[in-house]
CSV table of C-alpha atoms in Angstrom, one decimal:
chain,number,residue,atom,x,y,z
A,616,UNK,CA,159.3,-92.4,227.1
A,617,UNK,CA,156.5,-90.3,225.7
A,618,UNK,CA,153.8,-89.7,228.3
A,619,UNK,CA,150.2,-90.3,227.0
A,620,UNK,CA,148.4,-89.1,230.1
A,621,UNK,CA,149.4,-85.5,230.2
A,622,UNK,CA,149.3,-83.5,227.0
A,623,UNK,CA,150.7,-80.0,226.5
A,624,UNK,CA,152.9,-80.0,229.7
A,625,UNK,CA,155.0,-77.4,227.8
A,626,UNK,CA,153.0,-75.3,225.3
A,627,UNK,CA,154.6,-73.1,222.7
A,628,UNK,CA,151.9,-71.0,221.0
A,629,UNK,CA,152.8,-69.0,217.8
A,630,UNK,CA,156.0,-67.6,219.2
A,631,UNK,CA,158.0,-65.0,217.3
A,632,UNK,CA,161.5,-63.6,217.8
A,633,UNK,CA,162.4,-60.6,215.7
A,634,UNK,CA,165.8,-58.9,215.4
A,635,UNK,CA,164.8,-55.7,213.6
A,636,UNK,CA,163.2,-56.8,210.3
A,637,UNK,CA,164.6,-60.3,210.5
A,638,UNK,CA,162.3,-63.0,211.9
A,639,UNK,CA,164.5,-65.6,213.6
A,640,UNK,CA,161.4,-67.5,214.8
A,641,UNK,CA,158.1,-67.0,212.9
A,642,UNK,CA,154.9,-68.1,214.6
A,643,UNK,CA,156.2,-71.5,215.9
A,644,UNK,CA,153.8,-73.7,217.8
A,645,UNK,CA,154.2,-77.1,219.4
A,646,UNK,CA,153.4,-78.9,222.6
A,647,UNK,CA,155.6,-81.2,224.7
A,648,UNK,CA,153.9,-84.0,226.7
A,649,UNK,CA,155.0,-84.8,230.2
A,650,UNK,CA,157.8,-87.4,230.0
A,651,UNK,CA,158.3,-86.9,226.3
A,652,UNK,CA,161.7,-86.4,224.6
A,653,UNK,CA,161.2,-83.9,221.8
A,654,UNK,CA,164.0,-82.6,219.5
A,655,UNK,CA,164.3,-79.4,217.5
A,656,UNK,CA,166.4,-80.3,214.4
A,657,UNK,CA,167.6,-78.2,211.6
A,658,UNK,CA,170.6,-76.5,209.9
A,659,UNK,CA,172.3,-73.4,211.3
A,660,UNK,CA,170.1,-70.4,211.3
A,661,UNK,CA,166.8,-72.3,211.3
A,662,UNK,CA,165.6,-70.9,214.7
A,663,UNK,CA,166.0,-74.0,216.8
A,664,UNK,CA,168.5,-72.5,219.3
A,665,UNK,CA,166.6,-69.2,219.5
A,666,UNK,CA,163.4,-71.2,220.3
A,667,UNK,CA,165.2,-73.1,223.0
A,668,UNK,CA,166.7,-69.9,224.5
A,669,UNK,CA,163.2,-68.3,224.5
A,670,UNK,CA,161.7,-71.3,226.3
A,671,UNK,CA,164.6,-71.2,228.8
A,672,UNK,CA,163.9,-67.5,229.5
A,673,UNK,CA,167.3,-66.3,228.1
A,674,UNK,CA,165.5,-64.5,225.2
A,675,UNK,CA,162.3,-62.4,225.3
A,676,UNK,CA,159.8,-63.3,222.6
A,677,UNK,CA,158.3,-60.7,220.3
A,678,UNK,CA,155.0,-62.4,220.1
A,679,UNK,CA,153.0,-65.5,221.1
A,680,UNK,CA,153.0,-67.3,224.4
A,681,UNK,CA,155.0,-70.0,226.3
A,682,UNK,CA,153.3,-71.9,229.1
A,683,UNK,CA,154.5,-74.6,231.5
A,684,UNK,CA,151.9,-76.8,233.2
A,685,UNK,CA,149.2,-74.4,232.3
A,686,UNK,CA,150.9,-71.3,233.6
A,687,UNK,CA,152.4,-68.6,231.2
A,688,UNK,CA,156.1,-67.9,231.6
A,689,UNK,CA,156.4,-65.8,228.4
A,690,UNK,CA,153.5,-63.6,227.2
A,691,UNK,CA,154.5,-60.2,225.9
A,692,UNK,CA,150.9,-59.2,225.2
A,693,UNK,CA,150.4,-59.4,229.0
A,694,UNK,CA,153.8,-58.2,229.9
A,695,UNK,CA,154.8,-61.6,231.3
A,696,UNK,CA,158.4,-62.8,231.3
A,697,UNK,CA,159.6,-65.1,234.1
A,698,UNK,CA,163.4,-65.0,234.5
A,699,UNK,CA,165.2,-68.4,233.9
A,700,UNK,CA,165.7,-69.1,237.6
A,701,UNK,CA,161.9,-69.1,238.2
A,702,UNK,CA,161.0,-71.4,235.3
A,703,UNK,CA,162.3,-74.6,237.0
A,704,UNK,CA,164.1,-75.8,233.9
A,705,UNK,CA,167.3,-77.6,233.9
A,706,UNK,CA,169.8,-76.9,231.1
A,707,UNK,CA,172.7,-78.8,229.6
A,708,UNK,CA,174.9,-76.6,227.5
A,709,UNK,CA,177.1,-77.4,224.5
A,710,UNK,CA,180.2,-76.1,226.4
A,711,UNK,CA,179.3,-78.2,229.5
A,712,UNK,CA,179.8,-75.1,231.8
A,713,UNK,CA,181.6,-77.3,234.4
A,714,UNK,CA,183.5,-75.2,237.0
A,715,UNK,CA,187.2,-76.2,236.7
A,716,UNK,CA,188.0,-75.1,240.3
A,717,UNK,CA,185.4,-77.4,241.8
A,718,UNK,CA,185.2,-81.1,242.4
A,719,UNK,CA,182.5,-83.3,240.8
A,720,UNK,CA,180.3,-83.1,243.9
A,721,UNK,CA,180.7,-79.4,244.2
A,722,UNK,CA,179.7,-78.9,240.6
A,723,UNK,CA,176.6,-80.9,241.1
A,724,UNK,CA,175.8,-79.2,244.4
A,725,UNK,CA,175.8,-75.9,242.5
A,726,UNK,CA,172.4,-76.9,241.0
A,727,UNK,CA,171.0,-77.0,244.6
A,728,UNK,CA,172.2,-73.6,245.8
A,729,UNK,CA,168.7,-72.1,245.7
A,730,UNK,CA,167.0,-75.0,247.5
A,731,UNK,CA,166.7,-75.1,251.3
A,732,UNK,CA,168.0,-78.6,251.9
A,733,UNK,CA,169.8,-80.1,254.9
A,734,UNK,CA,173.4,-81.2,254.4
A,735,UNK,CA,172.3,-84.8,254.6
A,736,UNK,CA,169.5,-84.4,252.1
A,737,UNK,CA,171.8,-82.5,249.7
A,738,UNK,CA,174.6,-85.1,250.0
A,739,UNK,CA,172.0,-87.9,249.4
A,740,UNK,CA,170.7,-86.2,246.2
A,741,UNK,CA,174.2,-85.7,244.9
A,742,UNK,CA,175.2,-89.3,245.5
A,743,UNK,CA,172.0,-90.6,244.0
A,744,UNK,CA,172.2,-88.5,240.8
A,745,UNK,CA,176.0,-89.3,240.3
A,746,UNK,CA,175.1,-93.0,240.6
A,747,UNK,CA,172.5,-92.5,237.8
A,748,UNK,CA,175.2,-91.1,235.5
A,749,UNK,CA,177.9,-93.5,236.5
A,750,UNK,CA,180.1,-91.1,238.4
A,751,UNK,CA,179.6,-92.0,242.0
A,752,UNK,CA,183.2,-93.1,242.3
A,753,UNK,CA,184.4,-89.7,241.0
A,754,UNK,CA,182.6,-87.7,243.8
A,755,UNK,CA,185.7,-85.9,245.1
A,756,UNK,CA,187.7,-85.8,241.8
A,757,UNK,CA,188.7,-82.3,240.5
A,758,UNK,CA,186.7,-81.4,237.4
A,759,UNK,CA,189.9,-80.7,235.5
A,760,UNK,CA,190.8,-84.4,235.7
A,761,UNK,CA,187.7,-85.5,233.9
A,762,UNK,CA,187.4,-86.6,230.2
A,763,UNK,CA,185.0,-84.8,227.9
A,764,UNK,CA,182.4,-87.5,228.3
A,765,UNK,CA,182.7,-87.4,232.1
A,766,UNK,CA,182.3,-83.6,232.1
A,767,UNK,CA,179.1,-84.0,230.1
A,768,UNK,CA,177.8,-86.4,232.7
A,769,UNK,CA,178.6,-83.9,235.4
A,770,UNK,CA,176.7,-81.2,233.5
A,771,UNK,CA,173.7,-83.6,233.1
A,772,UNK,CA,173.8,-84.5,236.8
A,773,UNK,CA,173.9,-80.9,237.8
A,774,UNK,CA,170.9,-80.2,235.6
A,775,UNK,CA,168.7,-83.0,237.0
A,776,UNK,CA,169.7,-82.9,240.7
A,777,UNK,CA,167.1,-80.4,241.6
A,778,UNK,CA,164.4,-82.3,239.7
A,779,UNK,CA,163.4,-79.7,237.1
A,780,UNK,CA,160.0,-79.6,235.4
A,781,UNK,CA,161.7,-79.7,231.9
A,782,UNK,CA,165.2,-80.5,230.9
A,783,UNK,CA,166.7,-78.5,228.0
A,784,UNK,CA,169.6,-79.6,225.9
A,785,UNK,CA,171.6,-77.2,223.7
A,786,UNK,CA,173.6,-79.4,221.3
A,787,UNK,CA,175.2,-81.2,224.3
A,788,UNK,CA,177.2,-83.8,222.4
A,789,UNK,CA,178.7,-81.7,219.7
A,790,UNK,CA,182.1,-81.3,221.4
A,791,UNK,CA,182.6,-85.1,221.8
A,792,UNK,CA,184.4,-87.4,219.4
A,793,UNK,CA,182.3,-89.6,217.2
A,794,UNK,CA,182.6,-92.9,219.2
A,795,UNK,CA,181.9,-91.2,222.5
A,796,UNK,CA,179.0,-89.2,221.0
A,797,UNK,CA,177.4,-92.4,219.8
A,798,UNK,CA,177.7,-94.0,223.3
A,799,UNK,CA,176.3,-90.8,225.0
A,800,UNK,CA,173.3,-90.7,222.7
A,801,UNK,CA,172.2,-94.2,224.0
A,802,UNK,CA,173.1,-93.1,227.6
A,803,UNK,CA,171.0,-90.0,227.4
A,804,UNK,CA,168.0,-92.0,226.0
A,805,UNK,CA,168.3,-94.6,228.8
A,806,UNK,CA,168.5,-92.0,231.5
A,807,UNK,CA,165.6,-89.9,230.2
A,808,UNK,CA,163.4,-93.0,229.9
A,809,UNK,CA,164.5,-94.2,233.4
A,810,UNK,CA,163.9,-90.9,235.1
A,811,UNK,CA,160.8,-89.9,233.0
A,812,UNK,CA,162.1,-86.3,232.6
A,813,UNK,CA,160.3,-84.1,230.1
A,814,UNK,CA,163.1,-83.1,227.7
A,815,UNK,CA,163.6,-80.7,224.8
A,816,UNK,CA,166.7,-81.2,222.8
A,817,UNK,CA,168.4,-79.1,220.1
A,818,UNK,CA,170.7,-80.5,217.5
A,819,UNK,CA,171.8,-80.2,213.8
A,820,UNK,CA,172.8,-83.8,213.8
A,821,UNK,CA,170.0,-85.9,212.2
A,822,UNK,CA,171.3,-89.2,213.4
A,823,UNK,CA,171.4,-87.9,217.0
A,824,UNK,CA,167.8,-86.7,216.7
A,825,UNK,CA,166.7,-90.1,215.4
A,826,UNK,CA,168.3,-92.0,218.3
A,827,UNK,CA,167.2,-89.9,221.3
A,828,UNK,CA,163.7,-88.6,220.3
A,829,UNK,CA,160.1,-89.6,220.7
A,830,UNK,CA,159.3,-86.9,218.2
A,831,UNK,CA,161.3,-84.6,216.0
A,832,UNK,CA,160.5,-81.1,214.8
A,833,UNK,CA,162.3,-80.2,211.6
A,834,UNK,CA,162.9,-76.4,211.2
A,835,UNK,CA,164.0,-74.1,208.4
A,836,UNK,CA,164.2,-70.4,208.2
A,837,UNK,CA,162.3,-69.8,211.5
A,838,UNK,CA,159.4,-72.1,210.5
A,839,UNK,CA,158.5,-75.7,211.3
A,840,UNK,CA,158.6,-78.0,208.3
A,841,UNK,CA,157.4,-81.2,209.9
A,842,UNK,CA,156.6,-82.7,213.3
A,843,UNK,CA,156.6,-86.5,213.7
A,844,UNK,CA,158.2,-89.6,215.1
A,845,UNK,CA,161.7,-90.4,213.7
A,846,UNK,CA,160.3,-93.1,211.5
A,847,UNK,CA,157.6,-90.7,210.2
A,848,UNK,CA,160.1,-88.1,209.4
A,849,UNK,CA,162.4,-90.5,207.6
A,850,UNK,CA,159.8,-92.6,205.7
A,851,UNK,CA,157.2,-89.9,205.0
A,852,UNK,CA,159.0,-86.5,204.6
A,853,UNK,CA,156.5,-83.7,204.2
A,854,UNK,CA,158.4,-81.8,201.5
A,855,UNK,CA,161.6,-81.7,199.4
A,856,UNK,CA,163.6,-79.9,202.1
A,857,UNK,CA,162.9,-82.6,204.8
A,858,UNK,CA,163.6,-85.4,202.3
A,859,UNK,CA,166.9,-83.8,201.4
A,860,UNK,CA,167.9,-82.9,204.9
A,861,UNK,CA,167.1,-86.2,206.6
A,862,UNK,CA,169.3,-89.0,205.5
A,863,UNK,CA,170.1,-89.5,201.8
A,864,UNK,CA,167.4,-89.1,199.2
A,865,UNK,CA,167.3,-89.2,195.4
A,866,UNK,CA,165.2,-86.2,194.2
A,867,UNK,CA,164.1,-86.0,190.6
A,868,UNK,CA,161.8,-83.4,189.0
A,869,UNK,CA,158.6,-85.1,187.7
A,870,UNK,CA,155.1,-84.4,186.5
A,871,UNK,CA,151.9,-86.1,187.7
A,872,UNK,CA,150.2,-88.2,185.0
A,873,UNK,CA,147.2,-89.4,187.0
A,874,UNK,CA,146.2,-90.1,190.6
A,875,UNK,CA,144.5,-93.3,192.0
A,876,UNK,CA,143.6,-93.3,195.7
A,877,UNK,CA,146.7,-92.6,197.7
A,878,UNK,CA,149.0,-93.3,194.7
A,879,UNK,CA,150.3,-91.1,192.0
A,880,UNK,CA,151.7,-92.0,188.6
A,881,UNK,CA,154.4,-89.7,187.4
A,882,UNK,CA,157.1,-89.4,184.7
A,883,UNK,CA,160.5,-87.8,185.4
A,884,UNK,CA,162.0,-84.9,183.5
A,885,UNK,CA,165.2,-87.0,182.9
A,886,UNK,CA,163.4,-90.0,181.5
A,887,UNK,CA,160.1,-89.0,179.9
A,888,UNK,CA,157.8,-91.9,179.1
A,889,UNK,CA,158.9,-94.1,182.0
A,890,UNK,CA,155.8,-94.3,184.3
A,891,UNK,CA,156.6,-94.4,188.0
A,892,UNK,CA,153.9,-95.4,190.6
A,893,UNK,CA,154.5,-93.9,194.0
A,894,UNK,CA,152.9,-92.8,197.2
A,895,UNK,CA,151.7,-89.3,197.7
A,896,UNK,CA,152.2,-86.7,200.5
A,897,UNK,CA,149.1,-84.5,200.4
A,898,UNK,CA,146.7,-83.9,197.5
A,899,UNK,CA,148.0,-83.8,194.0
A,900,UNK,CA,146.5,-82.9,190.6
A,901,UNK,CA,147.2,-84.4,187.2
A,902,UNK,CA,149.7,-82.2,185.4
A,903,UNK,CA,151.2,-80.7,188.5
A,904,UNK,CA,154.9,-80.6,189.0
A,905,UNK,CA,156.3,-82.7,191.8
A,906,UNK,CA,159.6,-84.1,193.2
A,907,UNK,CA,160.0,-87.9,193.0
A,908,UNK,CA,161.8,-88.9,196.2
A,909,UNK,CA,163.3,-92.3,197.0
A,910,UNK,CA,166.0,-93.5,199.4
A,911,UNK,CA,169.0,-95.4,198.1
A,912,UNK,CA,167.8,-98.5,200.0
A,913,UNK,CA,164.3,-98.3,198.6
A,914,UNK,CA,165.4,-99.2,195.1
A,915,UNK,CA,167.1,-102.3,193.6
A,916,UNK,CA,169.5,-102.8,190.6
A,917,UNK,CA,169.0,-105.3,187.9
A,918,UNK,CA,171.2,-106.0,184.9
A,919,UNK,CA,168.4,-108.2,183.4
A,920,UNK,CA,165.5,-106.6,181.6
A,921,UNK,CA,162.8,-105.7,184.2
A,922,UNK,CA,159.7,-107.9,184.3
A,923,UNK,CA,157.6,-104.7,183.9
A,924,UNK,CA,158.3,-101.3,182.4
A,925,UNK,CA,156.5,-99.7,185.4
A,926,UNK,CA,158.7,-98.3,188.2
A,927,UNK,CA,161.9,-98.7,186.2
A,928,UNK,CA,164.4,-96.0,185.5
A,929,UNK,CA,167.0,-97.1,182.9
A,930,UNK,CA,170.6,-96.0,183.1
A,931,UNK,CA,174.2,-97.1,183.5
A,932,UNK,CA,176.6,-97.5,186.5
A,933,UNK,CA,178.7,-94.4,186.8
A,934,UNK,CA,180.3,-95.1,190.1
A,935,UNK,CA,180.6,-97.6,193.0
A,936,UNK,CA,181.8,-97.1,196.6
A,937,UNK,CA,182.4,-99.9,199.1
A,938,UNK,CA,180.7,-98.7,202.3
A,939,UNK,CA,181.8,-101.9,204.3
A,940,UNK,CA,178.3,-103.1,205.1
A,941,UNK,CA,177.0,-102.5,201.5
A,942,UNK,CA,177.9,-101.1,198.1
A,943,UNK,CA,176.8,-97.6,197.2
A,944,UNK,CA,176.1,-97.4,193.4
A,945,UNK,CA,175.8,-94.3,191.3
A,946,UNK,CA,173.6,-94.7,188.3
A,947,UNK,CA,173.5,-92.1,185.5
A,948,UNK,CA,169.9,-91.6,184.2
A,949,UNK,CA,169.9,-89.0,181.5
A,950,UNK,CA,171.6,-85.9,182.9
A,951,UNK,CA,170.8,-87.0,186.5
A,952,UNK,CA,172.6,-89.4,188.8
A,953,UNK,CA,170.9,-91.4,191.6
A,954,UNK,CA,172.3,-93.6,194.4
A,955,UNK,CA,171.2,-97.2,195.0
A,956,UNK,CA,172.3,-99.4,197.9
A,957,UNK,CA,173.1,-103.0,197.2
A,958,UNK,CA,174.5,-106.0,199.1
A,959,UNK,CA,178.3,-106.5,198.7
A,960,UNK,CA,177.5,-109.7,196.8
A,961,UNK,CA,175.9,-107.6,194.0
A,962,UNK,CA,178.9,-106.6,191.9
A,963,UNK,CA,178.1,-104.7,188.7
A,964,UNK,CA,180.9,-103.2,186.6
A,965,UNK,CA,181.2,-99.5,185.6
A,966,UNK,CA,179.3,-98.5,182.5
A,967,UNK,CA,177.0,-101.5,182.7
A,968,UNK,CA,173.5,-100.8,181.6
A,969,UNK,CA,171.1,-101.4,184.6
A,970,UNK,CA,167.4,-101.0,185.6
A,971,UNK,CA,166.7,-99.1,188.8
A,972,UNK,CA,163.5,-100.6,190.1
A,973,UNK,CA,161.7,-98.4,192.6
A,974,UNK,CA,159.5,-99.6,195.5
A,975,UNK,CA,156.2,-98.0,194.8
A,976,UNK,CA,155.1,-97.9,198.4
A,977,UNK,CA,158.3,-96.2,199.6
A,978,UNK,CA,158.8,-93.8,196.7
A,979,UNK,CA,157.1,-90.4,197.2
A,980,UNK,CA,155.7,-87.7,195.0
A,981,UNK,CA,156.3,-84.4,196.9
A,982,UNK,CA,154.5,-81.2,195.9
A,983,UNK,CA,157.0,-78.7,194.5
C-alpha cells in the first residue's frame, strides 16, 4: 500500500538517456514513496524500460539525478554512478533468470551471497520467503521441474530474500499464459501490500498496471504523459494519447462552442449542430479544436426519440458483438463509428436508427 509518511524515497529528477541524437528518455521526473507500488506503462519504445534500467544502475544516464533515501546513486554532473550491486535494489526479470542447475533453495540463496549470514540465519530467511510465495514444500526441487508460474515465484523470492530498499519489476508476467498471468497479478499485489516493499514495475499491459498499482505513469516517446491513480488515469485521461491507449475510448474531433465553469459545450465534426455538454481537462477557449472522448460504457443507446437534443448523437447500428457479459454495439454517426456497451437484454437490430446519449460528467473535451 502507498506509504503516506515518507515521500520521495526514490527520486528521479529530470533524467535523460541519449543514444547519439536520439533521446530515449527526455527529462523524466517522478518520486516513489516508501511502500508504494508505482508502474511505468507505455508502448514499446516509450522509455519505460530504459528508465528502469537506469534506476537499477544497468544504464548510465546522460543527465539529471537519481537518489535513494536522499543519497544520489546516479548524478553525471558530479561523476556519480553506483553500480547495481551497491544500490540495494532487488530485480525480477521478464526471463525469470532462474538457474536450471540449482534447486529452489539454492536459487533463492543466490540472492544472499553478498551478505555475511550464518547458515542458520540464511536457511531461516530462505524458508520464510518461500513460505510467503507458497513454495516452501518445493525447497529441494530442481528448478527445471517447476512450472512457469513457480519459476516466477522463485525469481520473486530471490529478489526479496535480502530485503532490498526497492524492488524493480521488468515485465515479469509477460511470459505466462493469460489465466496464470491474471492470478499472478493478484498474488504480486497481495505480497507487496503484506511486505510493504517499495516497488517500481514496468509493463505494456494496461490491465496489469491497473490491477497492481497505487499510481501509474503513462509514457510515450521518452516523455511522461500522465501520472495518477489507476482510476484517475482511466476516468480523467490528460490527453488524446492516454485516452486512446488506456482501455477503449471513442474519440471524435470537435470544436468548443462555449465554456461554463468546469464544463464545455462542443459540437462534433461528424454531426454539426448537435450540442454536447462534457467535462474539461485543462482550460479551453471557445472556438478551439478539441477531441471529444467517451468510453463505450459511458453512453447509452435509445431507439426512442431522446427527451432532450443535448448530449445526443444520432446514427444507426452498424454492428453488434456479443461479449458474453454485455453487447458491444457499433453505431455509425456520419462518417465516424463509435462503440457503445449495452446489457444483453438490449437487443437492437442492424441498421436501426438510434440515439447515443452521452453522460455529460464522464465525457471529456481534450485539448488537441
